[in-house]
Amino acid sequence: MLMKSLHLLSSSIFLHRFASRSIASLSSLPRRRIIVRIRNPSFSSPFPPILSRPISSGKVVAMAKESSSSTSSTSQKHTNRLAAEHSPYLLQHAHNPVDWYPWGEEAFEEARKRDVPIFLSIGYSTCHWCHVMEVESFEDEEVAKLLNDSFVSIKVDREERPDVDKVYMSFVQALYGGGGWPLSVFLSPDLKPLMGGTYFPPNDNYGRPGFKTLLKKVKDAWDSKRDTLVKSGTYAIEELTKALSASAGADKLSDGISREAVSICAKQLSRSYDSEFGGFGSAPKFPRPVEIQLMLYHFKKLKESGKTSEADEDQSMVLFSLQGMANGGMHDHIGGGFHRYSVDECWHVPHFEKMLYDQGQLANVYLDGFIITKDVMYSYVARDILDYLRRDMIAPEGGIFSAEDADSFEFEGAKRKKEGAFYIWSSDEIDEVLGENADLFKEHYYVKKSGNCDLSSRSDPHNEFAGKNVLIERNELSAMASKFSLSVEKYQEILGECRRKLFDVRLKRPKPHLDDKIIVSWNGLVISSFARASKILKSEPESTKYCFPVVNSLPEEYIEVAEKAALFIRGNLYDEQSRRLQHSYRQGPSKAPAFLDDYAFLIAGLLDLYENGGGIEWLKWAIKLQETQDELYLDREGGAYFNTEGQDPSVLLRVKEDHDGAEPSGNSVSAINLVRLASIVAGEKADSYLNTAHRLLAVFELRLREMAVAVPLMCCAADMISVPSTKQVVLVGSKSSAELNNMLSAAHSVYDPNKTVIHIDPSNSDEMEFWEEHNSNVAEMAKKNRNSEKVVALVCQHFTCSPPVFDSSSLTRLLSK
C-alpha cells in the first residue's frame, strides 16, 4: 500500500500479539488484526485490501484453476539464474521470462546499481496459488517486461528461507491482519518493505487492480514519492523489531498463569468446538494438532483432580475430532496420510497437498488417542500415516521429504494440472476396477454417479468436481457390515482389497510433484512419531490385523526409520566440530544455516527416540544441540529464543516466535525440551535448564494471559514447569533383552505428558559414564538394581522411588494408579 505514514501501534506487546505463523494457523484462531491507518490524501493507493484467502473469490478461483500448470509444460525459451538453484520451487520458475534472482547480494547490488525497487515473491513448490500466479503473470511476456524494466525480481522458497519469509509475512500481517502464499512484497534496494500482499490476478477484474496495473503504479510511486515510501518501510521495520523481540519482565511466570494457562486455553478452544463435525473453529478446517495436545493435557489434569465429568467432555471433543478427520476426505483413504486442510466444515473436500509437518504431528495425536482409549481405530490411523511416509516420502539414505503437491495432470499428455486430479474418482471408474464389490465400496465411501462433493455449500461452490468423488466414510463400520450380511472382519478385508486395487490403478496416473527437500525441523517431528509408535503400538492386541494401506509392520521397524532419519541429519546436515546444523538438504546441504525450529524440533525428536529405546548417543546429541541452541539463539538478557542467529544482514527482523499454529513455535517446543532435559540430568545443569525455561515463559506472560488459544503448546509448557516433580520411570537391564523392550512399551502405554523414561544398561561402560557425569542418582540406581536375569523398573517422584517391579504388566499397573 502506498502510504505517507504508517500508524502502527507503538505498544510492542500489542503488536507482538498479532504476528502469526501462517495463514493456515490464522484460520483456526479468532480473528485478529493490528489496527493500521493509512493517511495520504495526495495520491490514491494502487494496493487493495489483502486477499488473505484467495479462495474466497469464486470467479478468480475458477479462472485460476483452468490456468494451473507445471514446469513440464513451460516453454524453455527463457532461462534465468534460478536454473542454478537446488530448491524445487525456484527450479519451477527457472524458465520464466521474468529475470529472477535468488535471494542474495547479487540481486541487492543490482537493485542499488539500477536504483530500482525489488519485487520479492515468496512461495513453495506444492503451493497451488503460487502455481496459479506463475502461469498467469510470471509466464506472461508483458508482465515480465514490466518487472524486468523497472524492478529487480527475487524468488524465495519459504521452506528454504523461513527467516526471510518471516520478515515480510510479519509486515503484511501487521498491515492487513492476514497473509498467505504466494507472498508478494515490494522492497527498497536496502530491503525495507514498501507494500505487499498475496496473490494478484494479472488484469484488473472482480473489483480489484491486476498485477500489471499494480506494477505500473508502484513504479510511478517510486519515481515520485520515494522518500515517503522508504521512510514508511523503515518505520515499519523499526516497530516490528520492537514488537517481535519482547523481553521478560520477571525471571519466571506468575504462579497463577503457570497453573491456569492450560484451563484458560481449554475453555477458549471449547467455545469454538464444532459439535456436529468435530474440530475447533469453522471452515476452512485445518488440523492443528497442538489443540488436540492441549485438550488431552487438560483432560489428564481434570481426571487427576477428580473432575471426571469435565475430563470426559474434553476427551469426547478430542476423540470426536480425531474420528471426524480420519473419516473425512482430508484423509487419503487409498494411499494413507492427510491432506493439508478441508475447505468445508465436514472434513470432506480437502486442499490436496500433503505436508510432512502435518503427518508427524497427526501421527502423534492419533497415537495419544490409542494410548488413552486402547481403540485400534486410532492406532490404525497412526500406522496409515507412517506407512504412507515409509512408502512414498523417504529417501534411500533415510531423510524424509517435505511435501507432495495438490495439483497433478489428469492424464499423460494433459496440458494443464488440476487440483486433486490424482485423488478423485468417478463412479464408473470404481465400477470398472472393483466389479462385484463396487456397490459395497461406493456405499461405504459415499460415492455417487453425480459426484459426492455436495455435503456442504463450501465443498464445491463452482461445480469443479461434478461427477467426481472424494472418498468419505459416513456410516458405522458394524452397521455397514451387518447391512451386507458380513462379519466386521470380512467387511474390512473386502474394503482393504478394494483400496489396494484402486491404489494400483491410481499409480498409473501422473503423480503430484514431490518436493524432495529434507528439512531438519520437519524431520524432527516425524522422528518423534516413528519412535513413539515403535513402543506404543506394542500395546495393540496380538490378534490385531489391518488392511491396506496399512502394511502390518512390526512396531520395532518404526524405530529403525526414526534412527535412519536421525543418522541422515547427523551425517549430512551437522558439523561435528562447530556443533551446528544446516537447515535443509537437496543435492547437498542448503546455503541457509539452521533456524531455531530446526534445533528445537530435532531435540524433541531425539528425546523421544532415546526414551523409546534408542541408544544413549541420541540423548548425548540432544544435550549438545541444546547447548548450541542456547549459544546461537538465546536472548540471555531478555529471555526466550530468537528465530535466527542474527548474523545475516539481509534478514531485517530477529523474531521471538510464540504462535503455535500449523507447526508449533520453536519457543514452545524449547520450553518443553528444557523441562524434559531437567528431568533427565541433575544438579546445576538441571537448574540451568529450568531457569532458562522459566525466563522463556515469562517473556510471553501477556500472551498466555490474554490469548492462550494462540499458544496451546506453550500453555502445556507453563503447566509442566509448575509440576513440583516430574515422574521418572527408570529401567535397568540389558539392551539386548526382549523384556526391556516390553518394559519400554509398558512405560509408554499410559498417557502422561509429565513423565520421563530413562533406560540404562549397567554393563555398558559408556552409559554408566554418561550417568555418573549427568545424574549420579540414576547411576546409583543402576548399580543397586543390577540383575543379570531380569529387567528392573522403578517409578520415582518427589525424591522417592517405588519398590522395584520385574515385569511389564506390573509396571503398567503401577503407572496406571
CSV table of N, CA, C and O in Angstrom, one decimal, residues 74-155:
chain,number,residue,atom,x,y,z
A,74,THR,N,6.1,-25.8,-19.4
A,74,THR,CA,6.6,-24.5,-19.6
A,74,THR,C,7.6,-24.4,-20.7
A,74,THR,O,8.5,-25.3,-20.8
A,75,SER,N,7.5,-23.4,-21.6
A,75,SER,CA,8.5,-23.3,-22.7
A,75,SER,C,9.9,-23.1,-22.1
A,75,SER,O,10.1,-22.5,-21.1
A,76,GLN,N,10.8,-23.7,-22.8
A,76,GLN,CA,12.2,-23.5,-22.5
A,76,GLN,C,12.9,-22.3,-23.2
A,76,GLN,O,14.1,-22.2,-23.3
A,77,LYS,N,12.0,-21.4,-23.7
A,77,LYS,CA,12.5,-20.3,-24.5
A,77,LYS,C,13.4,-19.4,-23.6
A,77,LYS,O,14.3,-18.8,-24.1
A,78,HIS,N,13.1,-19.3,-22.3
A,78,HIS,CA,13.9,-18.5,-21.4
A,78,HIS,C,14.6,-19.3,-20.3
A,78,HIS,O,14.0,-20.3,-19.9
A,79,THR,N,15.7,-18.8,-19.9
A,79,THR,CA,16.4,-19.4,-18.7
A,79,THR,C,16.9,-18.3,-17.9
A,79,THR,O,17.6,-17.4,-18.4
A,80,ASN,N,16.7,-18.3,-16.6
A,80,ASN,CA,17.2,-17.3,-15.7
A,80,ASN,C,18.1,-17.9,-14.6
A,80,ASN,O,18.4,-19.1,-14.6
A,81,ARG,N,18.5,-17.1,-13.7
A,81,ARG,CA,19.5,-17.5,-12.7
A,81,ARG,C,19.0,-18.7,-11.7
A,81,ARG,O,19.8,-19.3,-11.1
A,82,LEU,N,17.7,-18.8,-11.7
A,82,LEU,CA,17.2,-19.9,-10.8
A,82,LEU,C,17.5,-21.3,-11.3
A,82,LEU,O,17.4,-22.2,-10.5
A,83,ALA,N,17.9,-21.4,-12.5
A,83,ALA,CA,18.3,-22.7,-13.1
A,83,ALA,C,19.5,-23.3,-12.3
A,83,ALA,O,19.7,-24.5,-12.4
A,84,ALA,N,20.3,-22.5,-11.6
A,84,ALA,CA,21.4,-23.0,-10.9
A,84,ALA,C,21.1,-23.4,-9.5
A,84,ALA,O,22.0,-23.8,-8.7
A,85,GLU,N,19.9,-23.2,-9.1
A,85,GLU,CA,19.5,-23.4,-7.7
A,85,GLU,C,19.1,-24.9,-7.5
A,85,GLU,O,18.8,-25.6,-8.4
A,86,HIS,N,19.0,-25.3,-6.2
A,86,HIS,CA,18.6,-26.7,-5.9
A,86,HIS,C,17.1,-26.8,-5.4
A,86,HIS,O,16.5,-27.8,-5.5
A,87,SER,N,16.5,-25.7,-5.0
A,87,SER,CA,15.2,-25.7,-4.5
A,87,SER,C,14.2,-26.0,-5.6
A,87,SER,O,14.2,-25.4,-6.7
A,88,PRO,N,13.3,-27.0,-5.4
A,88,PRO,CA,12.3,-27.4,-6.4
A,88,PRO,C,11.4,-26.2,-6.7
A,88,PRO,O,11.0,-26.0,-7.9
A,89,TYR,N,11.1,-25.3,-5.8
A,89,TYR,CA,10.3,-24.2,-6.0
A,89,TYR,C,11.0,-23.2,-7.0
A,89,TYR,O,10.4,-22.7,-7.9
A,90,LEU,N,12.2,-22.9,-6.7
A,90,LEU,CA,13.0,-22.0,-7.6
A,90,LEU,C,13.2,-22.6,-9.0
A,90,LEU,O,13.0,-21.9,-10.0
A,91,LEU,N,13.4,-23.9,-9.0
A,91,LEU,CA,13.6,-24.5,-10.3
A,91,LEU,C,12.3,-24.5,-11.1
A,91,LEU,O,12.3,-24.4,-12.4
A,92,GLN,N,11.1,-24.5,-10.5
A,92,GLN,CA,9.9,-24.3,-11.2
A,92,GLN,C,9.8,-23.0,-12.0
A,92,GLN,O,9.0,-22.9,-13.0
A,93,HIS,N,10.5,-22.0,-11.6
A,93,HIS,CA,10.5,-20.7,-12.2
A,93,HIS,C,11.7,-20.4,-13.0
A,93,HIS,O,11.9,-19.2,-13.4
A,94,ALA,N,12.6,-21.4,-13.2
A,94,ALA,CA,13.8,-21.2,-13.9
A,94,ALA,C,13.7,-20.8,-15.4
A,94,ALA,O,14.6,-20.3,-16.0
A,95,HIS,N,12.5,-21.1,-16.0
A,95,HIS,CA,12.4,-20.8,-17.4
A,95,HIS,C,11.2,-19.8,-17.6
A,95,HIS,O,10.7,-19.6,-18.7
A,96,ASN,N,10.9,-19.0,-16.6
A,96,ASN,CA,10.0,-17.8,-16.8
A,96,ASN,C,10.7,-16.8,-17.6
A,96,ASN,O,12.0,-16.6,-17.5
A,97,PRO,N,10.0,-15.9,-18.3
A,97,PRO,CA,10.6,-14.8,-18.9
A,97,PRO,C,11.1,-13.7,-17.9
A,97,PRO,O,11.8,-12.8,-18.2
A,98,VAL,N,10.5,-13.8,-16.7
A,98,VAL,CA,11.0,-12.9,-15.6
A,98,VAL,C,12.4,-13.2,-15.3
A,98,VAL,O,12.9,-14.3,-15.2
A,99,ASP,N,13.2,-12.1,-15.2
A,99,ASP,CA,14.7,-12.3,-14.9
A,99,ASP,C,14.9,-12.4,-13.4
A,99,ASP,O,15.4,-11.6,-12.7
A,100,TRP,N,14.5,-13.6,-12.9
A,100,TRP,CA,14.6,-13.9,-11.5
A,100,TRP,C,16.0,-14.0,-11.0
A,100,TRP,O,16.9,-14.5,-11.6
A,101,TYR,N,16.1,-13.5,-9.7
A,101,TYR,CA,17.4,-13.7,-9.0
A,101,TYR,C,17.0,-14.5,-7.7
A,101,TYR,O,15.9,-14.4,-7.2
A,102,PRO,N,17.9,-15.4,-7.2
A,102,PRO,CA,17.7,-15.9,-5.9
A,102,PRO,C,18.0,-14.8,-4.9
A,102,PRO,O,18.7,-13.8,-5.2
A,103,TRP,N,17.6,-15.0,-3.6
A,103,TRP,CA,17.9,-14.1,-2.5
A,103,TRP,C,19.4,-14.1,-2.3
A,103,TRP,O,20.0,-15.1,-2.1
A,104,GLY,N,20.0,-12.9,-2.4
A,104,GLY,CA,21.4,-12.8,-2.2
A,104,GLY,C,22.0,-11.5,-2.6
A,104,GLY,O,21.3,-10.6,-3.2
A,105,GLU,N,23.2,-11.3,-2.4
A,105,GLU,CA,23.9,-10.0,-2.6
A,105,GLU,C,23.9,-9.6,-4.1
A,105,GLU,O,23.8,-8.4,-4.4
A,106,GLU,N,23.9,-10.5,-5.0
A,106,GLU,CA,23.9,-10.2,-6.4
A,106,GLU,C,22.7,-9.4,-6.8
A,106,GLU,O,22.7,-8.4,-7.5
A,107,ALA,N,21.5,-9.9,-6.3
A,107,ALA,CA,20.3,-9.2,-6.5
A,107,ALA,C,20.2,-7.8,-5.8
A,107,ALA,O,19.8,-6.8,-6.4
A,108,PHE,N,20.7,-7.7,-4.6
A,108,PHE,CA,20.6,-6.5,-3.9
A,108,PHE,C,21.5,-5.4,-4.5
A,108,PHE,O,21.2,-4.3,-4.7
A,109,GLU,N,22.7,-5.9,-5.0
A,109,GLU,CA,23.6,-5.0,-5.6
A,109,GLU,C,23.1,-4.5,-6.9
A,109,GLU,O,23.2,-3.3,-7.3
A,110,GLU,N,22.4,-5.3,-7.7
A,110,GLU,CA,21.8,-4.9,-8.9
A,110,GLU,C,20.7,-3.9,-8.7
A,110,GLU,O,20.6,-2.9,-9.5
A,111,ALA,N,19.9,-4.0,-7.7
A,111,ALA,CA,18.9,-3.0,-7.3
A,111,ALA,C,19.5,-1.7,-7.0
A,111,ALA,O,19.0,-0.6,-7.4
A,112,ARG,N,20.6,-1.7,-6.2
A,112,ARG,CA,21.2,-0.5,-5.8
A,112,ARG,C,21.9,0.2,-7.0
A,112,ARG,O,21.8,1.4,-7.2
A,113,LYS,N,22.5,-0.6,-7.9
A,113,LYS,CA,23.1,-0.1,-9.1
A,113,LYS,C,22.1,0.6,-10.0
A,113,LYS,O,22.3,1.7,-10.5
A,114,ARG,N,21.0,-0.1,-10.2
A,114,ARG,CA,20.0,0.4,-11.1
A,114,ARG,C,19.0,1.4,-10.4
A,114,ARG,O,18.3,2.1,-11.1
A,115,ASP,N,19.1,1.5,-9.1
A,115,ASP,CA,18.3,2.4,-8.3
A,115,ASP,C,16.8,2.1,-8.6
A,115,ASP,O,16.0,3.0,-8.9
A,116,VAL,N,16.4,0.8,-8.5
A,116,VAL,CA,15.0,0.4,-8.7
A,116,VAL,C,14.6,-0.4,-7.5
A,116,VAL,O,15.4,-1.0,-6.8
A,117,PRO,N,13.3,-0.5,-7.3
A,117,PRO,CA,12.8,-1.3,-6.2
A,117,PRO,C,12.9,-2.8,-6.5
A,117,PRO,O,13.1,-3.2,-7.7
A,118,ILE,N,12.8,-3.6,-5.5
A,118,ILE,CA,12.8,-5.1,-5.6
A,118,ILE,C,11.4,-5.6,-5.5
A,118,ILE,O,10.6,-5.1,-4.7
A,119,PHE,N,11.1,-6.5,-6.4
A,119,PHE,CA,9.8,-7.3,-6.3
A,119,PHE,C,10.2,-8.6,-5.7
A,119,PHE,O,11.0,-9.4,-6.3
A,120,LEU,N,9.7,-8.9,-4.5
A,120,LEU,CA,10.0,-10.2,-3.8
A,120,LEU,C,8.8,-11.1,-3.9
A,120,LEU,O,7.7,-10.7,-3.4
A,121,SER,N,9.0,-12.3,-4.4
A,121,SER,CA,7.9,-13.3,-4.5
A,121,SER,C,8.3,-14.5,-3.7
A,121,SER,O,9.3,-15.1,-4.0
A,122,ILE,N,7.5,-14.9,-2.7
A,122,ILE,CA,7.8,-16.0,-1.8
A,122,ILE,C,6.7,-17.0,-1.9
A,122,ILE,O,5.5,-16.7,-1.8
A,123,GLY,N,7.1,-18.3,-2.0
A,123,GLY,CA,6.2,-19.4,-2.0
A,123,GLY,C,6.9,-20.7,-1.8
A,123,GLY,O,7.9,-20.7,-1.2
A,124,TYR,N,6.2,-21.8,-2.2
A,124,TYR,CA,6.8,-23.1,-2.0
A,124,TYR,C,6.3,-24.0,-3.1
A,124,TYR,O,5.3,-23.7,-3.8
A,125,SER,N,7.0,-25.1,-3.4
A,125,SER,CA,6.8,-25.9,-4.6
A,125,SER,C,5.4,-26.5,-4.7
A,125,SER,O,4.9,-26.9,-5.7
A,126,THR,N,4.8,-26.8,-3.5
A,126,THR,CA,3.5,-27.5,-3.6
A,126,THR,C,2.3,-26.5,-3.3
A,126,THR,O,1.2,-26.9,-3.0
A,127,CYS,N,2.6,-25.3,-3.5
A,127,CYS,CA,1.6,-24.2,-3.2
A,127,CYS,C,0.7,-24.0,-4.5
A,127,CYS,O,1.2,-23.5,-5.5
A,128,HIS,N,-0.6,-24.3,-4.4
A,128,HIS,CA,-1.4,-24.2,-5.6
A,128,HIS,C,-1.5,-22.8,-6.1
A,128,HIS,O,-1.3,-22.5,-7.3
A,129,TRP,N,-1.7,-21.8,-5.2
A,129,TRP,CA,-1.9,-20.4,-5.7
A,129,TRP,C,-0.5,-19.8,-6.2
A,129,TRP,O,-0.5,-18.9,-7.0
A,130,CYS,N,0.6,-20.4,-5.8
A,130,CYS,CA,1.9,-20.0,-6.4
A,130,CYS,C,1.9,-20.4,-7.8
A,130,CYS,O,2.4,-19.7,-8.7
A,131,HIS,N,1.4,-21.6,-8.1
A,131,HIS,CA,1.4,-22.1,-9.5
A,131,HIS,C,0.5,-21.2,-10.3
A,131,HIS,O,0.8,-20.9,-11.5
A,132,VAL,N,-0.6,-20.8,-9.7
A,132,VAL,CA,-1.6,-20.0,-10.5
A,132,VAL,C,-0.9,-18.7,-10.9
A,132,VAL,O,-1.0,-18.2,-12.0
A,133,MET,N,-0.3,-18.0,-9.9
A,133,MET,CA,0.3,-16.7,-10.2
A,133,MET,C,1.5,-16.8,-11.2
A,133,MET,O,1.7,-15.9,-12.0
A,134,GLU,N,2.2,-18.0,-11.1
A,134,GLU,CA,3.2,-18.2,-12.1
A,134,GLU,C,2.7,-18.2,-13.5
A,134,GLU,O,3.2,-17.5,-14.4
A,135,VAL,N,1.7,-19.0,-13.7
A,135,VAL,CA,1.1,-19.2,-15.1
A,135,VAL,C,0.5,-17.9,-15.6
A,135,VAL,O,0.7,-17.5,-16.7
A,136,GLU,N,-0.3,-17.2,-14.7
A,136,GLU,CA,-1.0,-16.0,-15.2
A,136,GLU,C,-0.1,-14.8,-15.3
A,136,GLU,O,-0.3,-14.0,-16.3
A,137,SER,N,0.9,-14.7,-14.5
A,137,SER,CA,1.8,-13.5,-14.5
A,137,SER,C,3.2,-13.7,-14.9
A,137,SER,O,3.8,-13.1,-15.7
A,138,PHE,N,3.9,-14.7,-14.2
A,138,PHE,CA,5.3,-14.8,-14.4
A,138,PHE,C,5.7,-15.5,-15.7
A,138,PHE,O,6.8,-15.4,-16.1
A,139,GLU,N,4.7,-16.2,-16.3
A,139,GLU,CA,5.0,-16.7,-17.7
A,139,GLU,C,4.5,-15.8,-18.8
A,139,GLU,O,4.7,-16.1,-20.0
A,140,ASP,N,4.0,-14.6,-18.4
A,140,ASP,CA,3.4,-13.7,-19.3
A,140,ASP,C,4.5,-12.7,-19.8
A,140,ASP,O,5.1,-12.1,-18.9
A,141,GLU,N,4.7,-12.5,-21.0
A,141,GLU,CA,5.8,-11.7,-21.6
A,141,GLU,C,5.6,-10.2,-21.2
A,141,GLU,O,6.5,-9.5,-20.9
A,142,GLU,N,4.3,-9.7,-21.2
A,142,GLU,CA,4.1,-8.3,-20.8
A,142,GLU,C,4.4,-8.1,-19.4
A,142,GLU,O,5.0,-7.1,-19.0
A,143,VAL,N,4.0,-9.0,-18.5
A,143,VAL,CA,4.3,-8.8,-17.1
A,143,VAL,C,5.8,-8.9,-16.9
A,143,VAL,O,6.4,-8.1,-16.1
A,144,ALA,N,6.5,-9.8,-17.6
A,144,ALA,CA,7.9,-10.0,-17.4
A,144,ALA,C,8.6,-8.7,-17.8
A,144,ALA,O,9.6,-8.3,-17.2
A,145,LYS,N,8.2,-8.1,-18.9
A,145,LYS,CA,8.8,-6.8,-19.4
A,145,LYS,C,8.7,-5.7,-18.3
A,145,LYS,O,9.6,-5.0,-18.0
A,146,LEU,N,7.5,-5.6,-17.7
A,146,LEU,CA,7.3,-4.6,-16.7
A,146,LEU,C,8.2,-4.9,-15.5
A,146,LEU,O,8.8,-3.9,-14.9
A,147,LEU,N,8.3,-6.1,-15.1
A,147,LEU,CA,9.2,-6.5,-14.0
A,147,LEU,C,10.7,-6.2,-14.3
A,147,LEU,O,11.4,-5.7,-13.5
A,148,ASN,N,11.1,-6.7,-15.5
A,148,ASN,CA,12.5,-6.6,-15.9
A,148,ASN,C,12.9,-5.2,-16.1
A,148,ASN,O,14.1,-4.8,-15.8
A,149,ASP,N,12.0,-4.4,-16.6
A,149,ASP,CA,12.4,-3.0,-16.9
A,149,ASP,C,12.5,-2.1,-15.6
A,149,ASP,O,13.4,-1.2,-15.6
A,150,SER,N,11.7,-2.4,-14.7
A,150,SER,CA,11.5,-1.4,-13.6
A,150,SER,C,11.8,-2.0,-12.2
A,150,SER,O,11.7,-1.2,-11.2
A,151,PHE,N,12.1,-3.2,-12.1
A,151,PHE,CA,12.4,-3.9,-10.8
A,151,PHE,C,13.5,-4.9,-10.9
A,151,PHE,O,13.9,-5.3,-12.0
A,152,VAL,N,14.0,-5.3,-9.8
A,152,VAL,CA,14.8,-6.5,-9.7
A,152,VAL,C,13.9,-7.5,-9.0
A,152,VAL,O,13.4,-7.3,-7.9
A,153,SER,N,13.7,-8.6,-9.6
A,153,SER,CA,12.8,-9.6,-9.1
A,153,SER,C,13.5,-10.8,-8.4
A,153,SER,O,14.5,-11.3,-9.0
A,154,ILE,N,13.1,-11.1,-7.2
A,154,ILE,CA,13.7,-12.1,-6.4
A,154,ILE,C,12.7,-13.2,-6.0
A,154,ILE,O,11.6,-12.9,-5.6
A,155,LYS,N,13.1,-14.5,-6.2
A,155,LYS,CA,12.2,-15.6,-5.8
A,155,LYS,C,12.8,-16.2,-4.5
A,155,LYS,O,14.0,-16.5,-4.5
